[in-house]
Coordinates of C-alpha atoms and ligand atoms in Angstrom, one line a residue:
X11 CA 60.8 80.8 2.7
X12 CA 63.1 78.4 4.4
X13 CA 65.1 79.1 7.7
X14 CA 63.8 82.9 7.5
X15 CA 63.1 84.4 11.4
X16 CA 59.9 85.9 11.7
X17 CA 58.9 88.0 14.8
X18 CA 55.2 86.7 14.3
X19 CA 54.0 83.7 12.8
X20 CA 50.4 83.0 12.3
X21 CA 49.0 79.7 12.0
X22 CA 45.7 79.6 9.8
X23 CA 44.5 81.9 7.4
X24 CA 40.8 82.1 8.6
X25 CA 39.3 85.3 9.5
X26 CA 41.5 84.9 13.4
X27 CA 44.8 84.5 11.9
X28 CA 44.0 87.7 8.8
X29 CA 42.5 90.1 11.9
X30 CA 45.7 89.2 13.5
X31 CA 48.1 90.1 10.8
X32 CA 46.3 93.4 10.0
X33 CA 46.4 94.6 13.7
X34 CA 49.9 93.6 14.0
X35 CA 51.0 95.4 10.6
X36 CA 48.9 98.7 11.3
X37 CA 48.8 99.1 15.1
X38 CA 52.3 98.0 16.4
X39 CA 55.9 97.7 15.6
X40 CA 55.8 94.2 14.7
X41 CA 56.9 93.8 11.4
X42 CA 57.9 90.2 10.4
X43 CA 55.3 88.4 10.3
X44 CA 54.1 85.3 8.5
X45 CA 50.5 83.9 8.0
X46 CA 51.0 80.2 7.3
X47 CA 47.5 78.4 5.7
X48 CA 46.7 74.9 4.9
X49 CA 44.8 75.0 2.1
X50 CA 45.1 77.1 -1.2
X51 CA 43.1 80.1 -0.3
X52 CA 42.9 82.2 2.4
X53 CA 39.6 81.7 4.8
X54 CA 39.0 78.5 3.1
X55 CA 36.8 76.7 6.2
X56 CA 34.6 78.2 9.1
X57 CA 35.7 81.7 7.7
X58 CA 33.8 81.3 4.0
X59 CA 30.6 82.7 3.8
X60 CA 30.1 79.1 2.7
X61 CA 30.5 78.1 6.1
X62 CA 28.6 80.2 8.5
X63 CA 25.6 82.0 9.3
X64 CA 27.3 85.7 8.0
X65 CA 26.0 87.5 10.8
X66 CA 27.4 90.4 12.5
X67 CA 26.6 89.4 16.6
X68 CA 26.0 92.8 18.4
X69 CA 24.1 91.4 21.2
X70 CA 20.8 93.0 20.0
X71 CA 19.2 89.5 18.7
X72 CA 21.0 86.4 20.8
X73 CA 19.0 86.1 23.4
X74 CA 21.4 83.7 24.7
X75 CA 23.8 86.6 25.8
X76 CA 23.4 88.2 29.4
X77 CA 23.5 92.2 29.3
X78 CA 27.1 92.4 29.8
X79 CA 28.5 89.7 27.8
X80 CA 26.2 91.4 24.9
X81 CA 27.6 94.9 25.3
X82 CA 31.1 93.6 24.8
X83 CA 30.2 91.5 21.9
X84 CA 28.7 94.7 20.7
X85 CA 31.9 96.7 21.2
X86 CA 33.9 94.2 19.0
X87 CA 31.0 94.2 16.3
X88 CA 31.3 97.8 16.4
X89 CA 35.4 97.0 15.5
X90 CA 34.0 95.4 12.3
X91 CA 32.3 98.8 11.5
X92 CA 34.9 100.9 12.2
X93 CA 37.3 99.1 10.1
X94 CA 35.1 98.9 7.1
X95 CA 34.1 102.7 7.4
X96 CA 38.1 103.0 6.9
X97 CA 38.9 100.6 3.7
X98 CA 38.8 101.8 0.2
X99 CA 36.6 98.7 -1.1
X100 CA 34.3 97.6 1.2
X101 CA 32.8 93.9 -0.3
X102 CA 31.9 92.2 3.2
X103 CA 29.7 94.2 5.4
X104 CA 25.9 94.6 4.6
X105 CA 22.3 96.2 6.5
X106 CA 19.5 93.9 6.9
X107 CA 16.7 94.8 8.8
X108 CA 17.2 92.2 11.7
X109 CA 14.5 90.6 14.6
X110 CA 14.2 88.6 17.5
X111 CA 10.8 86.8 17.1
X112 CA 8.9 85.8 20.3
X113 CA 5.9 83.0 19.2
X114 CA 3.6 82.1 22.6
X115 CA 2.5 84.3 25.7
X116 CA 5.4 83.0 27.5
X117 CA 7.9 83.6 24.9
X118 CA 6.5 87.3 24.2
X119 CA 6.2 87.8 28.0
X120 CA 10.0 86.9 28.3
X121 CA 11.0 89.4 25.0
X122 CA 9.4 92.0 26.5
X123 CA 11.3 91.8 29.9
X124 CA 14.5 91.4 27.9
X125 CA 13.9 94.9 25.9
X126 CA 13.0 96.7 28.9
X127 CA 16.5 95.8 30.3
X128 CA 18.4 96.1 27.2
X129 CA 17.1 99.5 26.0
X130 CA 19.7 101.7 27.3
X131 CA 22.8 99.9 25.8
X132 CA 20.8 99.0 22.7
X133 CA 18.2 102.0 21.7
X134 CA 17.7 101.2 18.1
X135 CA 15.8 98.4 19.0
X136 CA 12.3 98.4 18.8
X137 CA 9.2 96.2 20.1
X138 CA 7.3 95.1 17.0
X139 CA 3.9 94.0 17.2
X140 CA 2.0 91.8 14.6
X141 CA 1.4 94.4 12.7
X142 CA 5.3 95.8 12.3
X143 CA 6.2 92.9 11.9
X144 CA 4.1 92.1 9.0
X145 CA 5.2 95.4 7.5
X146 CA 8.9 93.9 7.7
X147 CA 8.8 90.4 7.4
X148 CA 5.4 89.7 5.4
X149 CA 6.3 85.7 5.8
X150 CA 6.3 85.8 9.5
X151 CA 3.7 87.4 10.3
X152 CA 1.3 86.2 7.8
X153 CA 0.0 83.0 6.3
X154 CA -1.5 83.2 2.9
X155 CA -2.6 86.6 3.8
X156 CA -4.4 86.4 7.3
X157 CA -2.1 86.3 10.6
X158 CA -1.0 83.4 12.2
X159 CA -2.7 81.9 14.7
X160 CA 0.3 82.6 17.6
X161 CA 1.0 85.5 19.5
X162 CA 4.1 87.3 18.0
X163 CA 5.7 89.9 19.0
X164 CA 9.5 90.6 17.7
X165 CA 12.6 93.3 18.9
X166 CA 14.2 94.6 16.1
X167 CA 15.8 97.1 13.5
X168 CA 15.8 98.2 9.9
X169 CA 19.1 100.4 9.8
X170 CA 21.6 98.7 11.2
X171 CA 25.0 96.7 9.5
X172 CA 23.9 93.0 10.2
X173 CA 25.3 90.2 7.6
X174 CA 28.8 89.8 7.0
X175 CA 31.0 88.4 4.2
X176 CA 33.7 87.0 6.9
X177 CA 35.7 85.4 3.7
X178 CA 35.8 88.6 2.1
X179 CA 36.9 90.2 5.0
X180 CA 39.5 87.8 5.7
X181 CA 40.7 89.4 2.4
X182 CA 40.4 92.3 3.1
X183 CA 42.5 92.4 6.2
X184 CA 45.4 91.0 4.3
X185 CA 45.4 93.8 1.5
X186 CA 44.8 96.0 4.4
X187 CA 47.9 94.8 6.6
X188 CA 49.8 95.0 3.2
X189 CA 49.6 98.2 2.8
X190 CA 51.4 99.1 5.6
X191 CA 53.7 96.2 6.2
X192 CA 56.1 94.7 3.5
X193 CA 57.3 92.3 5.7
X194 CA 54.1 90.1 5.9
X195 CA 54.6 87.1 4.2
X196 CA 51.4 84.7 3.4
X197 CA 52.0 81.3 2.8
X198 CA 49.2 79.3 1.2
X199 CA 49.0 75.4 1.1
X200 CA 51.8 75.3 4.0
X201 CA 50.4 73.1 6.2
X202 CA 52.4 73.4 9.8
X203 CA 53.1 69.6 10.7
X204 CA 54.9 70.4 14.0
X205 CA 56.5 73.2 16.3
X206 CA 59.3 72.7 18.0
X207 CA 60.8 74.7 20.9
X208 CA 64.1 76.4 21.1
X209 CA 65.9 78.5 23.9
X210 CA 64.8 81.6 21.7
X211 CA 62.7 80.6 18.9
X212 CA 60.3 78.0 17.8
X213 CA 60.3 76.2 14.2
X214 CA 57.3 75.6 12.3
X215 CA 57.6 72.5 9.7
X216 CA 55.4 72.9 7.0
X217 CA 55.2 71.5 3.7
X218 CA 56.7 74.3 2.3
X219 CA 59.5 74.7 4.9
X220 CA 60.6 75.8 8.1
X221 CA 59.9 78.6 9.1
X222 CA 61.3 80.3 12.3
X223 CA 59.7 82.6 14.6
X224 CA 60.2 84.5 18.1
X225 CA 56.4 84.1 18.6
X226 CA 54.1 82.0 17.3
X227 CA 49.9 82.4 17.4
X228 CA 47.9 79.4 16.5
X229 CA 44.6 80.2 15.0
X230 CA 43.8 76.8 13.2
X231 CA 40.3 76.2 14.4
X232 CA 39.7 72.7 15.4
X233 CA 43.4 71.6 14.9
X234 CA 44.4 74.4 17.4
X235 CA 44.2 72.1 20.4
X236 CA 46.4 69.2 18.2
X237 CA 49.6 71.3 17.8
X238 CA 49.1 73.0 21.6
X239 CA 49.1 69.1 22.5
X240 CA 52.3 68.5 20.6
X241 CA 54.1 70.9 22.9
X242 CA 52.4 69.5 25.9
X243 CA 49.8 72.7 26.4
X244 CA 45.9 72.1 26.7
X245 CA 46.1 68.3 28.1
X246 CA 43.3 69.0 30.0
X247 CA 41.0 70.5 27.2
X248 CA 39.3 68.5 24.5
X249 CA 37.1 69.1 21.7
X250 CA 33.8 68.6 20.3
X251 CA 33.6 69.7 16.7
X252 CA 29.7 70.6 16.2
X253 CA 28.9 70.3 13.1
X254 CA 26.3 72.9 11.6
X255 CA 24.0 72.7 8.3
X256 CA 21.5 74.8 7.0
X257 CA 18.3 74.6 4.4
X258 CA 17.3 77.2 1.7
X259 CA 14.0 78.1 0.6
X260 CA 13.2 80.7 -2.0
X261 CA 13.6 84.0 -1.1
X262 CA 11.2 84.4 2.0
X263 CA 12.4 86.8 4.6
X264 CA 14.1 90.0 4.1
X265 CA 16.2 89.8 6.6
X266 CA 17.4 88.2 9.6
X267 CA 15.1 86.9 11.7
X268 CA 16.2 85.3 15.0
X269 CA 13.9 83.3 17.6
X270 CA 14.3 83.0 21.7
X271 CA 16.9 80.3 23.0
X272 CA 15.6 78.0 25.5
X273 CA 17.9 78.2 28.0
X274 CA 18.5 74.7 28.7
X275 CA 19.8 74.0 25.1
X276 CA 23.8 75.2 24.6
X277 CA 24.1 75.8 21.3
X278 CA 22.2 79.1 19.2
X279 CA 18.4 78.9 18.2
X280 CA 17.6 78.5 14.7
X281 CA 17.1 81.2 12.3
X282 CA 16.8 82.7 9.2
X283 CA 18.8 84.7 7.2
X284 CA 19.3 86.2 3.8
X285 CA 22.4 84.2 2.5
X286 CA 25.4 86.6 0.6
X287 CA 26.3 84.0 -2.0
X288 CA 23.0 83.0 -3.2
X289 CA 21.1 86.5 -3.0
X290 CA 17.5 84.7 -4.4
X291 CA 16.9 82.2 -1.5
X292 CA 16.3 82.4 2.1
X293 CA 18.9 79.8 4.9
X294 CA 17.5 78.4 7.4
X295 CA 19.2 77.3 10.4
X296 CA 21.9 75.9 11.6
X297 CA 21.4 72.4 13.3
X298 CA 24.1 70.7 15.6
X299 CA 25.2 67.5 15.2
X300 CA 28.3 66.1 16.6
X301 CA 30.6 64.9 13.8
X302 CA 33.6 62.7 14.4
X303 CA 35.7 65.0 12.1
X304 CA 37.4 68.4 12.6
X305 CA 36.7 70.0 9.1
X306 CA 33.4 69.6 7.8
X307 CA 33.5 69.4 4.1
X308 CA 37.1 68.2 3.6
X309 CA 38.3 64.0 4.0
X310 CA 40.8 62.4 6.5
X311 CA 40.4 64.5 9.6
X312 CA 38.8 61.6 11.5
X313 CA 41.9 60.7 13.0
X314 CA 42.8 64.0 14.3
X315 CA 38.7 63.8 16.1
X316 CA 40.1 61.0 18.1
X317 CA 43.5 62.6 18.5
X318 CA 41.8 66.0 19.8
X319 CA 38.9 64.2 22.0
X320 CA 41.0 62.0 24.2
X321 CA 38.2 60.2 25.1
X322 CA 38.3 59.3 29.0
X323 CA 36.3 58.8 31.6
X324 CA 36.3 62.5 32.5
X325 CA 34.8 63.3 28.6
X326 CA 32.4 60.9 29.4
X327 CA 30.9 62.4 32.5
X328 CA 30.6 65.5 30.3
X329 CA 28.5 63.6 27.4
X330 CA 26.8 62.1 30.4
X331 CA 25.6 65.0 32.0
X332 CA 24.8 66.4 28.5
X333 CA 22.6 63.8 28.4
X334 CA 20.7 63.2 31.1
X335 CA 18.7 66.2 30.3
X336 CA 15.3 64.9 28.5
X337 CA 15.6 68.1 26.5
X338 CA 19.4 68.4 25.3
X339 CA 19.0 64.7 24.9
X340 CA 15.8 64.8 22.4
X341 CA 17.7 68.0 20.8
X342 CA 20.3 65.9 20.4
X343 CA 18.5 63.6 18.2
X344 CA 16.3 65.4 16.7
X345 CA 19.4 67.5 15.3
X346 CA 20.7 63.8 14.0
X347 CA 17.5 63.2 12.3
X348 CA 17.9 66.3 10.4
X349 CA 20.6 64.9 8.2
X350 CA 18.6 61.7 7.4
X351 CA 17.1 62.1 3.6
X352 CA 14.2 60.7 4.1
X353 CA 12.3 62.3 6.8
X354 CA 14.9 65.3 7.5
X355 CA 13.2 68.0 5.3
X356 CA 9.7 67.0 6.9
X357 CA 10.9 67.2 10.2
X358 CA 13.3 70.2 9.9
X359 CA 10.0 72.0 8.5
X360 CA 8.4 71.6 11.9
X361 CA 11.1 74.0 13.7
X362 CA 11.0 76.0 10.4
X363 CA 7.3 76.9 10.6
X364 CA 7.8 78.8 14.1
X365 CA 9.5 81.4 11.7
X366 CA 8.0 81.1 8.3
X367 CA 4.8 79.4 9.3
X368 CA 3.3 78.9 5.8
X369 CA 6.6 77.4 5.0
X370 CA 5.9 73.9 3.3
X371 CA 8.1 70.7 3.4
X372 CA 8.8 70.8 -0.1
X373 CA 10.1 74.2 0.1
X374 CA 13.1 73.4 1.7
X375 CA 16.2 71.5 -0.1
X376 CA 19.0 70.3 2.2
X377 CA 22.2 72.8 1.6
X378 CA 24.5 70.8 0.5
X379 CA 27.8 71.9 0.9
X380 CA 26.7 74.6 2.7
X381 CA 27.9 75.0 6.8
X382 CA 31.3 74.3 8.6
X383 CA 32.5 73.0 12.2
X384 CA 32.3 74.9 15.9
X385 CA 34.7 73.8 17.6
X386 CA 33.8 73.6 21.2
X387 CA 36.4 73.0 24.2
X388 CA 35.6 70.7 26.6
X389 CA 37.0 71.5 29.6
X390 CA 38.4 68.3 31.5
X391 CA 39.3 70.3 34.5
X392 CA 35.8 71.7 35.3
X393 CA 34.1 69.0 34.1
X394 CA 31.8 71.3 31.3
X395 CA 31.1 71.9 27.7
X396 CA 32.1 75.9 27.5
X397 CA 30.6 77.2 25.0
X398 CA 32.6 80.4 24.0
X399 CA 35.9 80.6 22.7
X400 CA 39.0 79.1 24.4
X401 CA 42.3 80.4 24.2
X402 CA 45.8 78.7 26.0
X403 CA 48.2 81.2 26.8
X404 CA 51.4 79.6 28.4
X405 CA 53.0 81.9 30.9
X406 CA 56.3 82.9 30.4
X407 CA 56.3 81.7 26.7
X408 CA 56.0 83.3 23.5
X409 CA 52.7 80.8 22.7
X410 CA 48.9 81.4 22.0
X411 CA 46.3 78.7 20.9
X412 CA 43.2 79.7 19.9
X413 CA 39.8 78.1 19.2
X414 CA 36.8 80.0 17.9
X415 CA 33.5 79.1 17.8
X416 CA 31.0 81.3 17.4
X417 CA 31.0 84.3 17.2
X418 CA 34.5 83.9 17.0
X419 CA 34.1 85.8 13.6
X420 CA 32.6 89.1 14.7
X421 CA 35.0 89.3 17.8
X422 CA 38.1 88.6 15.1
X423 CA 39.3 92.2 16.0
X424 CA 38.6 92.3 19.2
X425 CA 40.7 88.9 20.2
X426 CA 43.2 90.3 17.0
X427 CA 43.7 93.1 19.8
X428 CA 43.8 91.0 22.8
X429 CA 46.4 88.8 21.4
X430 CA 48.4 91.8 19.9
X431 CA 48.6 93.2 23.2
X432 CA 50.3 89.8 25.0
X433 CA 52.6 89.5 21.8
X434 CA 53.8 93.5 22.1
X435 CA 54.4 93.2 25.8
X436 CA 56.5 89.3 25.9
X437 CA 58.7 90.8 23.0
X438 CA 58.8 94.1 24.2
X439 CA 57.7 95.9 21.2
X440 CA 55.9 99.0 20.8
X441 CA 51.9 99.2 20.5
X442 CA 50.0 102.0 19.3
X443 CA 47.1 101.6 21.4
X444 CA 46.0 105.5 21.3
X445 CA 45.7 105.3 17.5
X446 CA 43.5 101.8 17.6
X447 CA 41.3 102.9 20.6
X448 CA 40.5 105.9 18.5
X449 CA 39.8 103.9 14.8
X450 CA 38.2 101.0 16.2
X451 CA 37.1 101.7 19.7
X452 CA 35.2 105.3 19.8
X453 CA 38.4 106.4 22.1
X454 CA 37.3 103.7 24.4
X455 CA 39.1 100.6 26.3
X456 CA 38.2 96.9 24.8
X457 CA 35.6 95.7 27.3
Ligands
LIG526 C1 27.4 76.8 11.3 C2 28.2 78.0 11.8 C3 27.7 79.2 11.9 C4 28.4 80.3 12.4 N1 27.9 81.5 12.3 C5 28.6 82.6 12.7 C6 28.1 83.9 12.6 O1 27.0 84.1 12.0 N2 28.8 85.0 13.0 C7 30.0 84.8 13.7 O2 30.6 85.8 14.1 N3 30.5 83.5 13.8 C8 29.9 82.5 13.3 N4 30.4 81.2 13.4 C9 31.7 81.1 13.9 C10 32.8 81.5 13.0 O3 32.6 80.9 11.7 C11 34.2 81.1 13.6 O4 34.3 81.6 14.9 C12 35.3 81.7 12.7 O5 35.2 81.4 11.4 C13 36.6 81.1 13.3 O6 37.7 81.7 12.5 P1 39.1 81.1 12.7 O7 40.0 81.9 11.8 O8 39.5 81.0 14.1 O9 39.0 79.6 12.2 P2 38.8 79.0 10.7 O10 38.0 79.8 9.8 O11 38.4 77.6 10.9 O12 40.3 79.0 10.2 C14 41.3 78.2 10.7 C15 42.3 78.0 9.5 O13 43.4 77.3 10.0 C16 43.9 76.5 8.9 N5 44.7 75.4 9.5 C17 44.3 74.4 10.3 N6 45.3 73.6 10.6 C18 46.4 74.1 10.1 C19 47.8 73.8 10.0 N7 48.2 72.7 10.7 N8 48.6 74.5 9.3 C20 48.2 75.7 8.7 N9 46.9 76.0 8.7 C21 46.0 75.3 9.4 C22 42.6 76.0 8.3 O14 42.8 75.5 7.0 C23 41.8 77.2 8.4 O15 41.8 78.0 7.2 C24 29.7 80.1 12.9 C25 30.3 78.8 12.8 C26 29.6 77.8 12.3 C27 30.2 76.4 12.2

């Protein structure tokens, strides 16, 4: 595929880059486009159900989402529906019943407040007391046959889509976008080494080529931020790849059940979930560890942690305040000590128990091989750890970078959209946005 002009090229074949090429192929006039992937498979990192915790985020169970920023991740959830209501073979998209699980007086007191407020946007969900929730989740509720000791109380659902397979549906979107588009070329094993910019066109060096384009959308995780670098874009962002690993136990839970953030703590509660790829056992987590790598499971990216950091006195500051906190710091550490061997299944039982609380250290085994990377942007201007996603969008150029933590997955169509939209309008091509509002949106505008 050397020296070919593409309208579009994508880099990374996670479930960012495949969205992308399927909204492109079905929704506008852009025709040439190219999805250039590293490795020899498409969604072969954070995407793979290998990698994450499969779950669709509607709002209903994060507690760590204020009402509005819930209903939109709702909306984009909803995208994931739509789509899969309209595919021939759907292989990706699965109901669990699903639960937040209060544990305390405070913590129930707090649930309850939250469903009162969130009824109106969410009425599926229902308060559960002991009783209910013993009914759906047996292990929760119950140890050895008599309840637990704790209050519980839990806001949840038994009908609802909840787990996805985002690897599948990184598939998916490809044989999807190929059925409409004949011009989309996907390049596996092309990793892109460099872009360089031209009056009217960029060129992408890759180990399979060059590959020319009038637009180019960078959806490479971690290594986003690298190539932005390269063309002098995002100097003042850095990143912090948090690392994520999860435990199984036998087949406990049902379902997915979720537990209240503490507010203070940045990064998502721990919870339990039926896992896609090994049907008979029950995953617990994730933790978060900082890692001084930007993929988890694969060698030599070290370099590129340092590369991507740029550690200053600014960066500092950030860890600094991070720190300073008595709770994010003993998080912190506790979250190292669960990768130790030695103590790391006994202490990771602790946290477990406030979901399974007959759960027993030797039930757990360490998932090996099991979890990926978030990569989160620290943000050098403002001085803070976001933690959403972060997209550069140079103006007046034909450029996007984008880097997705979660729930970078479930919003896929949504941002696919987003990013479709800039693309359509800087190369003044045509975008069907009637016909996408009314398959993917219920007729509605994206929040
Ligand atoms: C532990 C954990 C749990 C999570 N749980 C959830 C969840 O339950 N629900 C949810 O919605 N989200 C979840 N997420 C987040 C979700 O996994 C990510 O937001 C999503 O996978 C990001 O997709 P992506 O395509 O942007 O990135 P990736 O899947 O990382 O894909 C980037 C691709 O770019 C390729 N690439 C990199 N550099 C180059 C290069 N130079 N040239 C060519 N290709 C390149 C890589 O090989 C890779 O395939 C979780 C993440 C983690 C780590």
């Amino acid at each position: 595929m050397k020296n070919r002009m593409f309208d579009v090229v994508i880099v990374g074949g996670g479930i960012s880059g495949c969205a992308l090429a399927y909204v492109l192929s079905k929704y506008t006039d852009v025709k040439s486009i190219a999805v250039l992937e590293k490795y020899g498979s498409l969604a072969p990192l954070n995407s793979n159900a290998r990698a994450n915790s499969q779950t669709l985020h509607c709002g209903d169970i994060e507690t760590n989402y204020k009402l509005e920023k819930a209903k939109s991740v709702k909306q984009q959830a909803n995208m994931l529906v739509h789509y899969a209501e309209m595919v021939d073979k759907n292989d990706f998209l699965y109901k669990f019943p699903k639960m937040i699980l209060a544990v305390g007086d405070d913590e129930c007191e707090r649930l309850k407040k939250r469903h009162e407020e969130f009824a109106e946007d969410f009425p599926y969900m229902e308060l559960w007391d002991a009783e209910r929730i013993a009914q759906v989740e047996p292990a929760v509720a119950l140890i050895d046959g008599k309840p637990r000791p704790e209050k519980i109380l839990a806001c949840g659902c038994t009908d609802e889509y909840s787990a996805v397979n985002f690897g599948n549906l990184s598939k998916s979107f490809i044989n999807s976008a190929r059925k409409t588009n004949t011009e989309l070329n996907v390049s596996l094993s092309s990793k892109v080494e460099k872009i360089s910019q031209f009056d009217d066109h960029y060129e992408l060096q890759t180990s399979q080529g060059t590959f020319m384009a009038r637009f180019v959308v960078v959806s490479a995780g971690a290594h986003s931020l690298l190539l932005a670098n390269q063309l002098g874009h995002g100097l003042d962002m850095s990143i912090l790849p948090m690392a994520g690993s999860f435990y199984y136990v036998p087949k406990m839970l049902n379902g997915k059940v979720y537990t209240m953030q503490n507010d203070k703590l940045p990064f998502a509660a721990l919870h339990g979930d039926p896992d896609l790829i090994e049907m008979d056992k029950t995953r617990l987590g994730p933790t978060a560890l900082v890692l001084p790598k930007l993929e988890r499971y694969t060698g030599g990216t070290y370099w590129d942690f340092w590369k991507s950091l740029k550690l200053d006195g600014k960066v500092v500051r950030v860890f600094w305040e991070l720190l300073k906190d008595s709770t994010i710091r003993n998080y912190i550490f506790r979250n190292f000590a669960f990768e130790i061997p030695w103590i790391r299944q006994k202490l990771f039982a602790k946290d477990a128990q406030k979901i399974i609380p007959g759960l027993k250290p030797e039930d757990l085994e360490y998932a090996t091989g099991i979890g990926g990377l978030r990569p989160q942007v620290i943000n050098k201007t403002d001085m803070v750890l976001q933690l959403g996603e972060a997209s550069i969008v140079p103006e007046g150029e034909n450029l996007i970078f984008n880097m997705t933590p979660s729930p970078g997955a479930t919003t896929c169509l949504g941002n696919a959209y987003r990013d479709a939209q800039i693309i359509c309008e800087r190369l003044g091509i045509d975008i069907d946005n009637e016909l996408l509002s009314e398959e993917l949106l219920d007729g509605q505008a994206c929040r």
